[in-house]
Coordinates of C-alpha atoms in Angstrom, one line a residue:
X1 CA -6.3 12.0 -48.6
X2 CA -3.9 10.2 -51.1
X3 CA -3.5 11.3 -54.4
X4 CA -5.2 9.1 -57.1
X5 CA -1.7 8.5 -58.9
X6 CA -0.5 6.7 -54.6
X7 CA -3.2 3.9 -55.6
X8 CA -2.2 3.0 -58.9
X9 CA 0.3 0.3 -58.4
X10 CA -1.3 -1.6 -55.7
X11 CA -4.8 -1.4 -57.5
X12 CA -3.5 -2.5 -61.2
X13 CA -1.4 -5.5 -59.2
X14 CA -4.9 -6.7 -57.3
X15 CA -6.6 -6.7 -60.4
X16 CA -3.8 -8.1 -62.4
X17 CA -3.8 -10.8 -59.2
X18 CA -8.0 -11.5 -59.5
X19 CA -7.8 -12.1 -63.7
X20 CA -4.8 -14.3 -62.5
X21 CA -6.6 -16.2 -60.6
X22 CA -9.8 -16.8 -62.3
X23 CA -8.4 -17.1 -65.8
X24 CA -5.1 -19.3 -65.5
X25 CA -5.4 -23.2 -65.7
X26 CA -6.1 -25.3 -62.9
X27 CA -2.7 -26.4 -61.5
X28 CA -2.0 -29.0 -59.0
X29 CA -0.4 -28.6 -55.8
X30 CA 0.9 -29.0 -52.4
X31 CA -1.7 -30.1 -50.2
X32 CA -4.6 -30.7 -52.1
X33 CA -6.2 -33.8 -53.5
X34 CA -4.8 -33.8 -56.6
X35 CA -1.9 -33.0 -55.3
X36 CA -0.3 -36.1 -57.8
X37 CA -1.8 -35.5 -61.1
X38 CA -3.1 -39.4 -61.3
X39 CA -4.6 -39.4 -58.2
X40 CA -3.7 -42.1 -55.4
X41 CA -2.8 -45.3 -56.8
X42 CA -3.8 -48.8 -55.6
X43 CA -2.1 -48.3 -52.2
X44 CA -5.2 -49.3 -50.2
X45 CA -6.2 -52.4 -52.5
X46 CA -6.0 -55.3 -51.0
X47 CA -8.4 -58.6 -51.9
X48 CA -10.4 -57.5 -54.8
X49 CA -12.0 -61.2 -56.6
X50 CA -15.4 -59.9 -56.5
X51 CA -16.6 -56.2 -57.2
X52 CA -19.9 -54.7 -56.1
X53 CA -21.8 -52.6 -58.1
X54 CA -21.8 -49.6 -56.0
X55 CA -19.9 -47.0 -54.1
X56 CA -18.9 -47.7 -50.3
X57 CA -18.7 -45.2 -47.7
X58 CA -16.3 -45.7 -44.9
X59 CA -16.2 -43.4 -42.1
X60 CA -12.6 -43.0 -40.4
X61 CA -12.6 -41.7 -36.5
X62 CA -9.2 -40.3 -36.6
X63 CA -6.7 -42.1 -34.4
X64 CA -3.8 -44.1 -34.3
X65 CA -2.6 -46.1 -31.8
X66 CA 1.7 -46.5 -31.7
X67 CA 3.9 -47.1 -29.4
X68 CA 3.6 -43.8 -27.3
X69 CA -0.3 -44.7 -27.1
X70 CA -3.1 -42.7 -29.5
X71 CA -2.0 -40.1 -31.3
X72 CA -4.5 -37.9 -32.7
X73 CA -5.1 -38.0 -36.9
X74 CA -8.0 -36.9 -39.2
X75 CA -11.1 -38.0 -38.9
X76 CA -12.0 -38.6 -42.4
X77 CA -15.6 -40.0 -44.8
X78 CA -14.4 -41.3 -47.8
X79 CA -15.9 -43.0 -50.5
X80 CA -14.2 -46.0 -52.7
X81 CA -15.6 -46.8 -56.6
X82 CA -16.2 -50.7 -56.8
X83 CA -12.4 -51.0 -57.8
X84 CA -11.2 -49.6 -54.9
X85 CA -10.7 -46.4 -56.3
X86 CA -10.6 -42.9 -54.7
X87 CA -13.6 -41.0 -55.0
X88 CA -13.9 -38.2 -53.1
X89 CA -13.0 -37.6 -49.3
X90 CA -14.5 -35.0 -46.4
X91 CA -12.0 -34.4 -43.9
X92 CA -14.2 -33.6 -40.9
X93 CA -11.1 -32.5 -38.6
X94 CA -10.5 -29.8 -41.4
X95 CA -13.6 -28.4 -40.2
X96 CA -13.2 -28.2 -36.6
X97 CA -14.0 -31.9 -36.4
X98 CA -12.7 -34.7 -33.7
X99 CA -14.3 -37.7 -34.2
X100 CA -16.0 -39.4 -37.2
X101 CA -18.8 -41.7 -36.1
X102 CA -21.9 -43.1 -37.7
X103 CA -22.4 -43.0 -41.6
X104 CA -26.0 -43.8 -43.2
X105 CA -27.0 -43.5 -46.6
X106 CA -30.5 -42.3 -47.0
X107 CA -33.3 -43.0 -49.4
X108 CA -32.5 -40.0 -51.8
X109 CA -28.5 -40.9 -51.5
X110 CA -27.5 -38.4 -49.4
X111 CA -25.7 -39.2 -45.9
X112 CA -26.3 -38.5 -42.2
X113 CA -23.2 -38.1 -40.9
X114 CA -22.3 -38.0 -37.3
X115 CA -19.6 -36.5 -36.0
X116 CA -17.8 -34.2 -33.2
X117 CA -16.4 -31.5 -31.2
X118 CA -15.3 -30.4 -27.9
X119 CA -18.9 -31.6 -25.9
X120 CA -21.2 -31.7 -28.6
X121 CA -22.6 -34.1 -31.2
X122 CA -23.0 -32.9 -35.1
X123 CA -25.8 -34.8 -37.3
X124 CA -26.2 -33.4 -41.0
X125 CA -27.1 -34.6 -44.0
X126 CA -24.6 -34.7 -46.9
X127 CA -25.6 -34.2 -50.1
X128 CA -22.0 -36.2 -51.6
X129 CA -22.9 -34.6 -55.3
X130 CA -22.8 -30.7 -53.9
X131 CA -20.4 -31.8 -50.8
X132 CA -22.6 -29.5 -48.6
X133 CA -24.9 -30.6 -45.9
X134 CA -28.6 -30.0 -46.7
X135 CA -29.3 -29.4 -42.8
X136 CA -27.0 -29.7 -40.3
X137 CA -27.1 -29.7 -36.4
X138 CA -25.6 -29.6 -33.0
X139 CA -26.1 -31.2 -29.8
X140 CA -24.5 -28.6 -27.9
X141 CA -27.0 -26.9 -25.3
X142 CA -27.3 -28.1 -21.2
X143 CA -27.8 -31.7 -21.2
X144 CA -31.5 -31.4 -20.4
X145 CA -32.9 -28.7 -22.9
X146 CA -35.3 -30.3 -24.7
X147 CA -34.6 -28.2 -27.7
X148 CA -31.7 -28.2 -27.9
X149 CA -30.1 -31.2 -25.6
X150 CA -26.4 -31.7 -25.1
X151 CA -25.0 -34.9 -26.6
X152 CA -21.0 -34.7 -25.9
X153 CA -20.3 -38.3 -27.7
X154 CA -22.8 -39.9 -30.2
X155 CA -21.4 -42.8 -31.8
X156 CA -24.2 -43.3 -33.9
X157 CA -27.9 -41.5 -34.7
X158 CA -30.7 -42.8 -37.3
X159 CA -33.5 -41.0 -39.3
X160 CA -36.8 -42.6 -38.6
X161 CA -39.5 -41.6 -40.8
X162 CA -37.6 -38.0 -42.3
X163 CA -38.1 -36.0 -39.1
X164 CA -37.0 -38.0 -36.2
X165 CA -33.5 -38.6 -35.1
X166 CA -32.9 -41.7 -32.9
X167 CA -29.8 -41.2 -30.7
X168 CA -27.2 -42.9 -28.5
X169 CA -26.1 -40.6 -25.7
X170 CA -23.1 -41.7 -24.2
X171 CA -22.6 -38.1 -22.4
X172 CA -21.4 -38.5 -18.9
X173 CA -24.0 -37.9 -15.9
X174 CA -26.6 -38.3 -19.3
X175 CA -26.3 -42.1 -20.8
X176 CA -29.7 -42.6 -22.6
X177 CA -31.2 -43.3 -26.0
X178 CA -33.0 -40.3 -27.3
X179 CA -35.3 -39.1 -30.2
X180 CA -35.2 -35.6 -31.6
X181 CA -38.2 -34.6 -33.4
X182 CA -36.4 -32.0 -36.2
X183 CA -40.1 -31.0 -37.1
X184 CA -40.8 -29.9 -33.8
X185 CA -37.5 -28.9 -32.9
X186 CA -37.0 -30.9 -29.6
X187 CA -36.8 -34.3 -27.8
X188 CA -40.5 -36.1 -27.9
X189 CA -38.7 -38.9 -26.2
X190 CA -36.2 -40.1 -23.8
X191 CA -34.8 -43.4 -22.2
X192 CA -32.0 -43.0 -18.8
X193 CA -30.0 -46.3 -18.1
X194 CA -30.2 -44.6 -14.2
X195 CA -33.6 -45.3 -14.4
X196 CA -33.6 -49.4 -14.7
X197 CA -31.1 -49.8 -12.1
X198 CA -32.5 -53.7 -12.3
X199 CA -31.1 -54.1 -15.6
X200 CA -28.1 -51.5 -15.0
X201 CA -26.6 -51.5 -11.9
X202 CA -24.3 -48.4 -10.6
X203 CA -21.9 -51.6 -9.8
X204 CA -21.8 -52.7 -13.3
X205 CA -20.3 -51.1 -16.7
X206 CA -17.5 -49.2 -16.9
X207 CA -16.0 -46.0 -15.2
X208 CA -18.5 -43.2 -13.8
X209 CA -17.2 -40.9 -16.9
X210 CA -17.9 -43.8 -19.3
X211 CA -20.6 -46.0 -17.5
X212 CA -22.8 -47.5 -20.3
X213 CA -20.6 -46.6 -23.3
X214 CA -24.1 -46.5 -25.2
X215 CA -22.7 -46.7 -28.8
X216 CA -25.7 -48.1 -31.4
X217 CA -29.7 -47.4 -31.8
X218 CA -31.9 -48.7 -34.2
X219 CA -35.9 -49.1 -34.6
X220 CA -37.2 -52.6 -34.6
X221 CA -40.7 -52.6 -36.2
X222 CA -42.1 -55.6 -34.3
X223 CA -45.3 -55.6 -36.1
X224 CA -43.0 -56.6 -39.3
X225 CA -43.2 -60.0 -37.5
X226 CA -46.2 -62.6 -37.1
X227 CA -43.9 -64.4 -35.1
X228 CA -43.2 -62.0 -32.4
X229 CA -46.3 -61.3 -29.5
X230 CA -46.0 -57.8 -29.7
X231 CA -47.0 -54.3 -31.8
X232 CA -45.2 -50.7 -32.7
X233 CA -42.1 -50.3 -32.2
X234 CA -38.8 -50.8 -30.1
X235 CA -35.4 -49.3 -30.2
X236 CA -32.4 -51.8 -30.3
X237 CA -29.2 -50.2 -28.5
X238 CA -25.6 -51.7 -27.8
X239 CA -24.5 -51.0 -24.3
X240 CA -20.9 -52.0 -24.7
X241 CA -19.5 -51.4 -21.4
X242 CA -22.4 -53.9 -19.7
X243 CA -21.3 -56.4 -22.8
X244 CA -25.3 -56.2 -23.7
X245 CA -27.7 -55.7 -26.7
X246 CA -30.8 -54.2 -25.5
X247 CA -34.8 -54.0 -26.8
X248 CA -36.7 -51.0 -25.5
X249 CA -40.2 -50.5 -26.2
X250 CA -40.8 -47.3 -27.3
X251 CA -44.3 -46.7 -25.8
X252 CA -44.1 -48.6 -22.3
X253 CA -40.3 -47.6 -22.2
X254 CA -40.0 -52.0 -21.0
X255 CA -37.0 -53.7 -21.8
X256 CA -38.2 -56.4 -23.6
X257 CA -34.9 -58.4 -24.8
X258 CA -31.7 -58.8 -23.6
X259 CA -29.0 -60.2 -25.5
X260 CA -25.2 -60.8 -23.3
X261 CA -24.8 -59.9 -19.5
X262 CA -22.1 -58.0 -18.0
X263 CA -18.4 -59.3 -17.7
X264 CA -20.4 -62.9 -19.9
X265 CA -17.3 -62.3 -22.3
X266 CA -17.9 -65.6 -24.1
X267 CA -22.0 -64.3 -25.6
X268 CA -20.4 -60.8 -26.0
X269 CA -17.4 -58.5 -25.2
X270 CA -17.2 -54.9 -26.1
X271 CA -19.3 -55.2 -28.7
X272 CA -20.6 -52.4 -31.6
X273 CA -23.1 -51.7 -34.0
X274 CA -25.3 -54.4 -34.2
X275 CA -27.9 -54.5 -36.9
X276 CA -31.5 -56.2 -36.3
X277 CA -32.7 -58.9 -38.8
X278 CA -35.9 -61.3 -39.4
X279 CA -35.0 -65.3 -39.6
X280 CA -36.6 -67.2 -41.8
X281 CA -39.5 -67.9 -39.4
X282 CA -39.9 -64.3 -38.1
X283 CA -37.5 -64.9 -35.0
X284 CA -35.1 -61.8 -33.9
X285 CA -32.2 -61.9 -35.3
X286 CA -28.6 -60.2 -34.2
X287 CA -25.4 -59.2 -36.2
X288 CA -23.0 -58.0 -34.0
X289 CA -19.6 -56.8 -34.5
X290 CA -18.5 -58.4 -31.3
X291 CA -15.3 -56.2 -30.8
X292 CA -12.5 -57.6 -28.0
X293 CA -13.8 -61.5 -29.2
X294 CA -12.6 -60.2 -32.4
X295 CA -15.3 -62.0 -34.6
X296 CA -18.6 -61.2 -36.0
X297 CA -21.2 -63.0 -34.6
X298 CA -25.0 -63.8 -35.7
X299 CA -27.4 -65.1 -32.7
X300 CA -30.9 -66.2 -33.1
X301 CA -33.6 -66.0 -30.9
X302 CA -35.8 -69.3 -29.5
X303 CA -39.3 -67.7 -28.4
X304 CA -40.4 -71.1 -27.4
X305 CA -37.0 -71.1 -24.4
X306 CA -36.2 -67.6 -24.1
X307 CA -32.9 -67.9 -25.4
X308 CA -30.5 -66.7 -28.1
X309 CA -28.9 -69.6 -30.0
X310 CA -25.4 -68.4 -31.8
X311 CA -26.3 -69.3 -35.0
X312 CA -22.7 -68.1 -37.0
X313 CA -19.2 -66.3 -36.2
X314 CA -16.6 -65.4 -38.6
X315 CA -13.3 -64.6 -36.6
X316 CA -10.1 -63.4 -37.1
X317 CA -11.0 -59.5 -37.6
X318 CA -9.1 -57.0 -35.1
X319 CA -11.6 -55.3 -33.3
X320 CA -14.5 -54.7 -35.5
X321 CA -17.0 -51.8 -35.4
X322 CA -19.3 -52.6 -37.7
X323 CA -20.7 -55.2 -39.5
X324 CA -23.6 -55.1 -42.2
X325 CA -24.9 -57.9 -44.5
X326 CA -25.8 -57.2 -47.8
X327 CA -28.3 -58.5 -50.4
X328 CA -25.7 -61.2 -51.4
X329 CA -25.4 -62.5 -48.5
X330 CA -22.3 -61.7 -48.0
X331 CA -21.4 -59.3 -44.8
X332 CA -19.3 -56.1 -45.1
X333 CA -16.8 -55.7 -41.7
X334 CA -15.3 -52.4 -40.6
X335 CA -12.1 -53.9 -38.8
X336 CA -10.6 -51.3 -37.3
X337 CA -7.8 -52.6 -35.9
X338 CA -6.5 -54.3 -39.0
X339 CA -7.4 -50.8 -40.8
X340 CA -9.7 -51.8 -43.2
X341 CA -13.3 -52.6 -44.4
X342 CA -13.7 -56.1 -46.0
X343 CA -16.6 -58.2 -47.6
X344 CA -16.2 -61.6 -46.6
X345 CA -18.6 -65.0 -47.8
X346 CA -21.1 -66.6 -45.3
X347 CA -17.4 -69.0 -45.1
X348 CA -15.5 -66.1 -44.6
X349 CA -13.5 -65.6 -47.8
X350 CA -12.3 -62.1 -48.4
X351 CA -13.9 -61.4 -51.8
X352 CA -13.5 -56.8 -51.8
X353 CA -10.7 -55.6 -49.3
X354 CA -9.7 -51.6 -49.0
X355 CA -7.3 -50.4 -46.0
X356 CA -8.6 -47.9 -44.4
X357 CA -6.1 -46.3 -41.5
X358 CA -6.6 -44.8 -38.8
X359 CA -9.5 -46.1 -37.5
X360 CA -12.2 -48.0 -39.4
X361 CA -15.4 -47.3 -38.0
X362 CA -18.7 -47.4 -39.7
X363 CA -18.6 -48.7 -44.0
X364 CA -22.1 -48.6 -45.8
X365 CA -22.8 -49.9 -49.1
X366 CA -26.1 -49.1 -49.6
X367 CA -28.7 -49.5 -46.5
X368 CA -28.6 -48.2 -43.9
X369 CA -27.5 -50.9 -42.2
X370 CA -28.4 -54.6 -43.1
X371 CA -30.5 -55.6 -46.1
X372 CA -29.2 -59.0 -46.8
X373 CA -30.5 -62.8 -45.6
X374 CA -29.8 -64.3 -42.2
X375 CA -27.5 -66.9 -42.0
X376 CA -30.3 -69.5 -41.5
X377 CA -32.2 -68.5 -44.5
X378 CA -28.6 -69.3 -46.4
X379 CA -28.4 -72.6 -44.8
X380 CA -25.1 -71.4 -43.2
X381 CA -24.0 -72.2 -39.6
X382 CA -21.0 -72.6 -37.6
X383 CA -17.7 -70.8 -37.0
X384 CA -15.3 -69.9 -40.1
X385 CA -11.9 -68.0 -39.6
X386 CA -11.4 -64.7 -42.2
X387 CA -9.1 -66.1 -44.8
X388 CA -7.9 -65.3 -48.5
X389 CA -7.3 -61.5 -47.4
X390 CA -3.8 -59.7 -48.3
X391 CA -2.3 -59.2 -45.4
X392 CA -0.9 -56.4 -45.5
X393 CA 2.2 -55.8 -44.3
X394 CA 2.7 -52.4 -41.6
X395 CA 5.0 -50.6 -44.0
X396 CA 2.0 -51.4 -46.4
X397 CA -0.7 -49.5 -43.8
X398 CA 1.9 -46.8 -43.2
X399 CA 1.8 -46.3 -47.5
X400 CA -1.8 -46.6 -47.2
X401 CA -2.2 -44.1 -44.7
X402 CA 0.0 -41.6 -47.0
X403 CA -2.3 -42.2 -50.0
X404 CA -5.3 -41.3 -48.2
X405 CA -4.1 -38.4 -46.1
X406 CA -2.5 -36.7 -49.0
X407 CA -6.0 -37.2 -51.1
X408 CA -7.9 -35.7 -48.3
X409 CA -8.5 -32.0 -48.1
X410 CA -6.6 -30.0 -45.6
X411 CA -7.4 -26.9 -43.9
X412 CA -5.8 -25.0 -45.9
X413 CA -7.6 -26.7 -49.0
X414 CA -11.0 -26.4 -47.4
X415 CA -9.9 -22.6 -47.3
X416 CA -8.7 -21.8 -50.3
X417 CA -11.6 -24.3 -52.2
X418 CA -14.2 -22.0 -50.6
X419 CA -12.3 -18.8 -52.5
X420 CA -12.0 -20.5 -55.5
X421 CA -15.7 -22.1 -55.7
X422 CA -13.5 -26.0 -56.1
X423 CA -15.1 -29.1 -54.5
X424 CA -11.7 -29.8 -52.9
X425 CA -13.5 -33.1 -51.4
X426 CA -14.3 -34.3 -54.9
X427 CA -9.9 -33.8 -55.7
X428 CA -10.9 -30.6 -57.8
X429 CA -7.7 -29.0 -57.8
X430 CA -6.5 -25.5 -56.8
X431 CA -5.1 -23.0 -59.0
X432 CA -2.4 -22.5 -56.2
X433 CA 0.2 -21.3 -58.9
X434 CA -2.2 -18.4 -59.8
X435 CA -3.2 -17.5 -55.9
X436 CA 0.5 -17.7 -55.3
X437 CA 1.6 -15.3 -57.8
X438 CA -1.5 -13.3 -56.8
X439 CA -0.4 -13.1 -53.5
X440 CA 2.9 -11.8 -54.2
X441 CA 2.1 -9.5 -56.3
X442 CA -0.7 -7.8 -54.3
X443 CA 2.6 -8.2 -51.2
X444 CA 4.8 -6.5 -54.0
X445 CA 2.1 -4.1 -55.0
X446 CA 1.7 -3.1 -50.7
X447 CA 5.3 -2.6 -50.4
X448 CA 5.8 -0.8 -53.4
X449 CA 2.6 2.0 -52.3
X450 CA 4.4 2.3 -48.9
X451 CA 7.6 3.5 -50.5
X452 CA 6.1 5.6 -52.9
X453 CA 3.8 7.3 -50.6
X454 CA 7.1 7.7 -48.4
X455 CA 8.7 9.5 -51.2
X456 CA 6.0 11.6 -51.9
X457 CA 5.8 12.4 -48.5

């Protein structure tokens, strides 16, 4: 057994390393958010005429397409003050993370955040204040346990009602909406595409390991309506790959609507997240970010004829995800091919613009989803091209891009924020000068003992 005298040096440099670290200033750093003492600057600003008068959440998936095809980057939430400012940012891939989905705020300002890893889906709710999730799980058990169900790829999942989650299953050999009672702790309900081969043919869609690309659910409360023939509820789903919105009756598990048909590119192509509205005379109502038409598009539907009327479109966006319209009556766009979230007039005039590489996929301010006035109750109608935005230039994105990256937390900050009790995601910084000299000295301290203990050998 050592001598007491053999543990002296390295003990008095550990402790001399801990008071270090706990009682030195807060120094910025390498790596972290506040890695430039001001903070990112107004790299990502682009239209600003009109400021809202709350935060907005934007949800990056985390890839970038260049010339040598996608190329794999963080998938990142991050939050923007009215300005455009830098709030805070989570950087999911710092966690294990690969893809950043869905982003909802809830009624006591948390989020439900969806995201993922290698064949599983993870819903939690995020309390932003704390930066921890209040409850968090995953999707990761065979694809027919009914507690716990595998979901490899949900783009998007919804709380109904505090317990139930509502989700889009895009899983291979699996495509179906679900609902997962969290109360219960397993699925009290289930919809398969395979099952309505009427309405879905095996011929139809996309490629077996991406047939229905299933990629948006949300509850319709009918009864909301005295102008729709029907009760309870049904769930509203975007099958992208069969270029269709779809209603489901929850209870008789009947597809009641259909909006778009497959390869009917000119109603719908590709399209994302669409977000259920009442007109002014109770009809349904569809916002769709209508991706490969690059447009936003509103549609109406005529009980009397069966149809749906396009009532509005707002085009040139690059591929948009998402698409939400708020109380003013203006609509906030995810366009994430031109790397950004903008909030444009029923005329489409950019009025808030923040880039947002690399990729723009779900933005809430507010919600969830739309609380604003359909077109037709505004009096608006027509087609109106996106204009009075910056246009940024690529160098521009590329700056952009920095800025953000650099503000997000990295592995190593997640790391060392979790020793040092920092919210890293909120740009507390990290006493990396202290830990630094810490380390060396406790590395100093180690080396030293060994000799000695040679020598006294």
């Amino acid at each position: 057994m050592p001598e007491p005298r053999t543990l002296l040096a390295p003990g008095a440099a550990l402790l001399l390393a801990t008071l270090l670290a706990l009682s030195l200033p807060a120094m910025t750093g390498f790596g972290t958010p506040a890695a430039a003492a001001e903070g990112p600057g107004d790299e990502c600003v682009g239209t600003m005429t009109e400021q809202p008068d709350e935060s907005t959440v934007v949800s990056i998936q985390g890839t970038e397409l260049t010339d040598d095809g996608y190329e794999k980057r963080a998938a990142l939430l991050v939050s923007y003050a009215p300005d455009g400012t830098f709030e805070w940012a989570r950087n999911a891939s710092a966690a294990g993370r690969w893809w950043a989905y869905d982003v909802d705020r809830l009624p006591n300002d948390n989020l439900l955040f969806v995201t993922t890893e290698s064949g599983a889906s993870i819903v939690g709710e995020l309390n932003p204040d704390s930066g921890e999730y209040e409850w968090k799980k995953r999707f990761d058990g065979p694809p027919d346990d009914a507690e716990n169900p595998q979901v490899t790829d949900a783009h998007d999942v919804d709380l109904i009602d505090g317990d139930e989650l509502a989700i889009a299953d895009k899983g291979e050999g699996h495509e179906r909406l679900l609902v997962y009672n969290r109360t219960q702790g397993e699925v009290t309900w289930e919809w398969r595409f395979e099952d309505h081969p009427d309405h879905y043919p095996e011929s139809g869609g996309g490629p077996p390991d991406d047939w229905t690309h299933v990629n948006d659910i949300d509850r319709v409360n009918v009864s909301e309506s005295d102008a729709v023939d029907a009760t309870g509820e049904w769930f509203m789903a975007s099958v992208r790959n069969f270029d269709q919105v779809v209603f489901v009756n929850r209870t008789s598990k009947a597809v009641e609507l259909t909006l778009g048909e497959d390869g009917d590119h000119d109603v719908l192509h590709r399209q994302h997240n669409p977000d259920h509205l009442w007109g002014p005379d109770g009809e349904h109502t569809a916002l769709v970010a209508d991706s490969l038409n690059d447009r936003v598009v509103e549609y109406a539907y005529d009980a009397d004829s069966g149809s749906w009327e396009r009532v509005w479109q707002v085009t040139g966006l690059n591929e948009p995800r998402d698409a939400d319209r708020l109380p003013n009556g203006n609509t906030l766009v995810s366009d994430r091919m031109g790397h950004r979230v903008v909030e444009v007039t029923p005329e489409g005039e950019v009025v808030w613009e923040m880039y947002t590489p690399y990729e723009t996929y779900d933005a809430e301010r507010g919600g969830p989803g739309s609380e604003g006035p359909t077109m037709r109750e505004q009096g608006v109608e027509g087609r109106y091209e996106v204009h009075g935005d910056a246009n940024f230039s690529e160098a521009e994105v590329d700056a952009c891009a920095d800025a953000l990256y650099s503000f997000a937390p990295s592995r190593f900050d997640t790391f060392a924020g979790d020793l040092t009790g920092r919210d890293v995601h909120r740009g507390e910084s990290l006493p990396l000068v202290p830990i630094a000299v810490g380390a060396l000295l406790v590395l100093v301290a180690a080396v030293g003992a060994i000799a000695y203990r040679r020598r006294s050998g």
